[in-house]
């Protein structure tokens, strides 16, 4: 008896945990049920009787009882998933979107996507009628940073996180590259500046011109 009670409790607990998981995740589990009438054929036993022998006035007639099954039709009202929904586990109905929903969104209604929790529709970067969901950072992001995920900020390209390990707030400062280096946003690092042949010849000419100018100044100095 105790083991049977434990199995029942484990089953109920599993269903509760699964329901909580479905509510927390981005799955849009809705009722989405419609009523449908269906015809069901069934058979019922019907008792009948018949003469057991030939009819004869000199002998009493015996009656023989027997049972036959006759077909009947009844109409049942059942629940099915409405058009635009599909059946998943435990009879739940899930909406169907013919086109895949964009990033950070989910199918909430048939052919209609909604942004996930922590994201909101963006009206700045829209592609036609395509939904674009942008992250929401409560309280905004610090200077020189932007929101990249729900309540998650990141420094702009060219800036780095200068906050200390014990600080919870983000602090961004500009990356200082060395001489003849530039910051590469793709690598997020300082890289050596690569000059073309024309730029290299121009820089050599500028240095030579500066050198010749210094020599002319020294030759034009009056003798003391």
Short mmCIF file of C-alpha atoms in Angstrom, two decimals:
data_model
loop_
_atom_site.label_atom_id
_atom_site.label_comp_id
_atom_site.label_asym_id
_atom_site.label_seq_id
_atom_site.Cartn_x
_atom_site.Cartn_y
_atom_site.Cartn_z
CA UNK A 1 0.00 0.00 0.00
CA UNK A 2 2.83 2.39 0.91
CA UNK A 3 4.72 1.72 -2.31
CA UNK A 4 1.56 2.30 -4.33
CA UNK A 5 0.99 5.61 -2.54
CA UNK A 6 4.58 6.64 -3.28
CA UNK A 7 4.12 5.89 -6.97
CA UNK A 8 1.00 8.05 -7.05
CA UNK A 9 2.81 10.90 -5.27
CA UNK A 10 5.79 10.66 -7.65
CA UNK A 11 3.44 10.76 -10.65
CA UNK A 12 1.61 13.83 -9.34
CA UNK A 13 4.92 15.54 -8.49
CA UNK A 14 6.25 14.81 -11.99
CA UNK A 15 3.17 16.35 -13.57
CA UNK A 16 3.48 19.45 -11.37
CA UNK A 17 7.17 19.87 -12.22
CA UNK A 18 6.48 19.44 -15.90
CA UNK A 19 3.68 22.04 -15.73
CA UNK A 20 6.03 24.47 -13.98
CA UNK A 21 8.67 23.84 -16.63
CA UNK A 22 6.17 24.53 -19.41
CA UNK A 23 5.10 27.78 -17.75
CA UNK A 24 8.66 28.97 -17.27
CA UNK A 25 9.83 28.11 -20.77
CA UNK A 26 8.80 29.97 -23.89
CA UNK A 27 6.33 27.32 -25.03
CA UNK A 28 2.89 28.73 -25.57
CA UNK A 29 0.70 26.02 -24.08
CA UNK A 30 -2.88 27.23 -24.50
CA UNK A 31 -6.24 25.51 -24.22
CA UNK A 32 -6.83 25.89 -27.99
CA UNK A 33 -9.62 23.31 -27.77
CA UNK A 34 -12.70 23.17 -29.96
CA UNK A 35 -15.82 21.07 -29.61
CA UNK A 36 -16.55 18.55 -32.35
CA UNK A 37 -19.54 16.30 -32.86
CA UNK A 38 -18.76 12.82 -34.13
CA UNK A 39 -21.06 9.91 -34.93
CA UNK A 40 -20.35 6.69 -33.07
CA UNK A 41 -21.80 3.37 -34.17
CA UNK A 42 -22.51 0.78 -31.54
CA UNK A 43 -24.58 -2.39 -31.12
CA UNK A 44 -27.24 -3.15 -28.56
CA UNK A 45 -28.71 -6.58 -27.68
CA UNK A 46 -32.38 -6.97 -28.54
CA UNK A 47 -34.42 -9.94 -27.22
CA UNK A 48 -36.74 -11.58 -29.71
CA UNK A 49 -38.86 -14.70 -29.85
CA UNK A 50 -39.94 -17.09 -32.57
CA UNK A 51 -41.89 -20.30 -33.01
CA UNK A 52 -39.97 -23.34 -31.95
CA UNK A 53 -41.79 -25.66 -34.37
CA UNK A 54 -44.47 -25.87 -37.08
CA UNK A 55 -47.84 -24.43 -36.31
CA UNK A 56 -50.30 -27.26 -35.46
CA UNK A 57 -53.66 -26.88 -33.81
CA UNK A 58 -53.44 -30.29 -32.08
CA UNK A 59 -50.18 -29.43 -30.30
CA UNK A 60 -49.28 -26.33 -28.29
CA UNK A 61 -46.76 -24.06 -29.96
CA UNK A 62 -43.50 -23.45 -28.11
CA UNK A 63 -41.77 -20.06 -28.37
CA UNK A 64 -37.99 -19.84 -28.70
CA UNK A 65 -36.25 -16.71 -27.28
CA UNK A 66 -33.04 -15.42 -28.79
CA UNK A 67 -30.91 -12.28 -28.84
CA UNK A 68 -29.78 -10.26 -31.84
CA UNK A 69 -27.49 -7.24 -31.94
CA UNK A 70 -28.82 -4.22 -33.74
CA UNK A 71 -26.70 -1.26 -34.84
CA UNK A 72 -27.35 2.16 -33.37
CA UNK A 73 -25.78 5.57 -33.96
CA UNK A 74 -25.17 8.21 -31.34
CA UNK A 75 -23.53 11.65 -31.47
CA UNK A 76 -20.71 12.38 -29.03
CA UNK A 77 -19.21 15.79 -28.26
CA UNK A 78 -15.41 15.59 -28.00
CA UNK A 79 -12.58 18.09 -27.60
CA UNK A 80 -10.03 18.50 -30.39
CA UNK A 81 -7.35 21.08 -31.13
CA UNK A 82 -8.72 24.04 -33.06
CA UNK A 83 -7.45 24.84 -36.58
CA UNK A 84 -4.00 26.38 -36.31
CA UNK A 85 -3.10 24.23 -33.28
CA UNK A 86 -1.55 20.81 -32.92
CA UNK A 87 -1.78 18.20 -30.19
CA UNK A 88 1.22 17.64 -27.93
CA UNK A 89 1.70 15.66 -24.72
CA UNK A 90 -1.18 15.06 -22.33
CA UNK A 91 -3.75 16.52 -24.74
CA UNK A 92 -2.38 20.07 -24.67
CA UNK A 93 -2.75 22.15 -27.82
CA UNK A 94 0.16 24.18 -29.17
CA UNK A 95 -0.18 26.98 -31.76
CA UNK A 96 1.54 26.48 -35.09
CA UNK A 97 3.48 29.15 -36.98
CA UNK A 98 4.14 28.27 -40.60
CA UNK A 99 7.28 30.44 -40.64
CA UNK A 100 9.85 30.06 -37.88
CA UNK A 101 9.72 32.80 -35.26
CA UNK A 102 12.71 35.18 -35.11
CA UNK A 103 15.32 35.08 -32.38
CA UNK A 104 14.10 35.65 -28.82
CA UNK A 105 10.45 35.04 -29.75
CA UNK A 106 7.99 32.16 -29.71
CA UNK A 107 4.78 31.12 -31.41
CA UNK A 108 2.01 32.42 -29.16
CA UNK A 109 -0.93 32.20 -31.58
CA UNK A 110 -1.38 30.60 -34.98
CA UNK A 111 1.07 32.36 -37.31
CA UNK A 112 1.78 35.06 -34.72
CA UNK A 113 5.01 35.37 -32.75
CA UNK A 114 5.52 37.20 -29.45
CA UNK A 115 8.76 38.31 -27.83
CA UNK A 116 10.07 36.20 -24.98
CA UNK A 117 10.07 37.49 -21.43
CA UNK A 118 12.84 40.06 -21.01
CA UNK A 119 12.57 41.21 -24.63
CA UNK A 120 10.32 43.73 -26.36
CA UNK A 121 9.37 44.49 -29.97
CA UNK A 122 11.79 46.89 -31.62
CA UNK A 123 10.32 49.65 -33.74
CA UNK A 124 13.71 50.95 -34.84
CA UNK A 125 15.04 47.92 -36.74
CA UNK A 126 12.16 46.35 -38.58
CA UNK A 127 12.32 44.34 -41.78
CA UNK A 128 8.90 44.76 -43.36
CA UNK A 129 6.45 43.11 -40.98
CA UNK A 130 9.11 40.83 -39.49
CA UNK A 131 9.16 40.90 -35.70
CA UNK A 132 12.45 42.02 -34.15
CA UNK A 133 12.86 41.50 -30.40
CA UNK A 134 15.41 43.56 -28.50
CA UNK A 135 16.59 42.86 -24.95
CA UNK A 136 15.41 44.92 -22.02
CA UNK A 137 17.89 46.04 -19.34
CA UNK A 138 16.14 47.39 -16.27
CA UNK A 139 17.58 50.80 -15.37
CA UNK A 140 19.54 51.06 -18.62
CA UNK A 141 23.22 50.39 -19.27
CA UNK A 142 26.23 52.42 -18.08
CA UNK A 143 28.03 54.89 -20.33
CA UNK A 144 29.77 53.47 -23.42
CA UNK A 145 27.80 50.20 -23.21
CA UNK A 146 24.64 48.71 -24.67
CA UNK A 147 22.09 46.02 -23.80
CA UNK A 148 22.89 42.67 -25.46
CA UNK A 149 20.59 40.35 -23.46
CA UNK A 150 17.98 40.57 -20.73
CA UNK A 151 19.58 42.65 -17.94
CA UNK A 152 23.01 42.11 -19.50
CA UNK A 153 25.14 45.01 -20.73
CA UNK A 154 28.30 44.95 -22.82
CA UNK A 155 30.89 47.61 -23.63
CA UNK A 156 30.85 49.20 -27.06
CA UNK A 157 33.52 48.15 -29.58
CA UNK A 158 36.68 50.06 -28.75
CA UNK A 159 35.89 50.03 -25.03
CA UNK A 160 36.72 47.46 -22.37
CA UNK A 161 35.34 46.51 -18.98
CA UNK A 162 37.47 48.24 -16.36
CA UNK A 163 35.39 47.29 -13.32
CA UNK A 164 37.09 45.41 -10.51
CA UNK A 165 36.35 41.78 -9.74
CA UNK A 166 34.40 42.67 -6.59
CA UNK A 167 32.28 45.31 -8.34
CA UNK A 168 28.86 44.33 -9.64
CA UNK A 169 28.47 47.34 -11.94
CA UNK A 170 29.96 47.56 -15.42
CA UNK A 171 32.48 50.34 -16.13
CA UNK A 172 33.71 50.85 -19.69
CA UNK A 173 36.81 52.77 -20.70
CA UNK A 174 38.34 53.32 -24.11
CA UNK A 175 40.97 50.85 -25.30
CA UNK A 176 44.35 52.56 -25.69
CA UNK A 177 46.32 51.04 -28.57
CA UNK A 178 50.05 51.43 -29.08
CA UNK A 179 51.94 53.36 -31.75
CA UNK A 180 50.86 52.48 -35.30
CA UNK A 181 48.11 50.23 -33.97
CA UNK A 182 44.36 50.37 -34.25
CA UNK A 183 41.48 48.63 -32.49
CA UNK A 184 39.88 45.83 -34.52
CA UNK A 185 36.18 45.42 -33.52
CA UNK A 186 36.05 41.94 -35.02
CA UNK A 187 38.99 40.67 -32.99
CA UNK A 188 38.30 43.04 -30.09
CA UNK A 189 42.01 43.68 -29.83
CA UNK A 190 44.67 46.12 -30.97
CA UNK A 191 46.30 45.12 -34.25
CA UNK A 192 49.21 46.47 -36.25
CA UNK A 193 48.25 48.99 -38.91
CA UNK A 194 48.85 47.52 -42.34
CA UNK A 195 49.84 50.19 -44.86
CA UNK A 196 49.57 49.89 -48.59
CA UNK A 197 52.63 50.53 -50.80
CA UNK A 198 51.36 54.03 -51.66
CA UNK A 199 50.90 54.90 -47.98
CA UNK A 200 54.35 53.52 -47.18
CA UNK A 201 56.02 55.56 -49.98
CA UNK A 202 54.17 58.68 -48.88
CA UNK A 203 55.32 58.25 -45.29
CA UNK A 204 58.93 57.69 -46.44
CA UNK A 205 58.72 60.83 -48.58
CA UNK A 206 57.40 62.84 -45.61
CA UNK A 207 60.26 61.68 -43.41
CA UNK A 208 62.83 62.39 -46.13
CA UNK A 209 61.36 65.87 -46.61
CA UNK A 210 61.63 66.54 -42.90
CA UNK A 211 65.23 65.33 -42.93
CA UNK A 212 66.20 67.54 -45.89
CA UNK A 213 64.50 70.53 -44.32
CA UNK A 214 66.53 70.09 -41.15
CA UNK A 215 69.77 69.91 -43.17
CA UNK A 216 68.93 73.14 -45.06
CA UNK A 217 68.22 74.91 -41.79
CA UNK A 218 71.61 73.85 -40.43
CA UNK A 219 73.49 75.06 -43.57
CA UNK A 220 71.74 78.44 -43.56
CA UNK A 221 72.78 79.21 -39.99
CA UNK A 222 75.27 82.20 -39.89
CA UNK A 223 78.80 81.46 -38.84
CA UNK A 224 79.68 82.86 -35.43
#
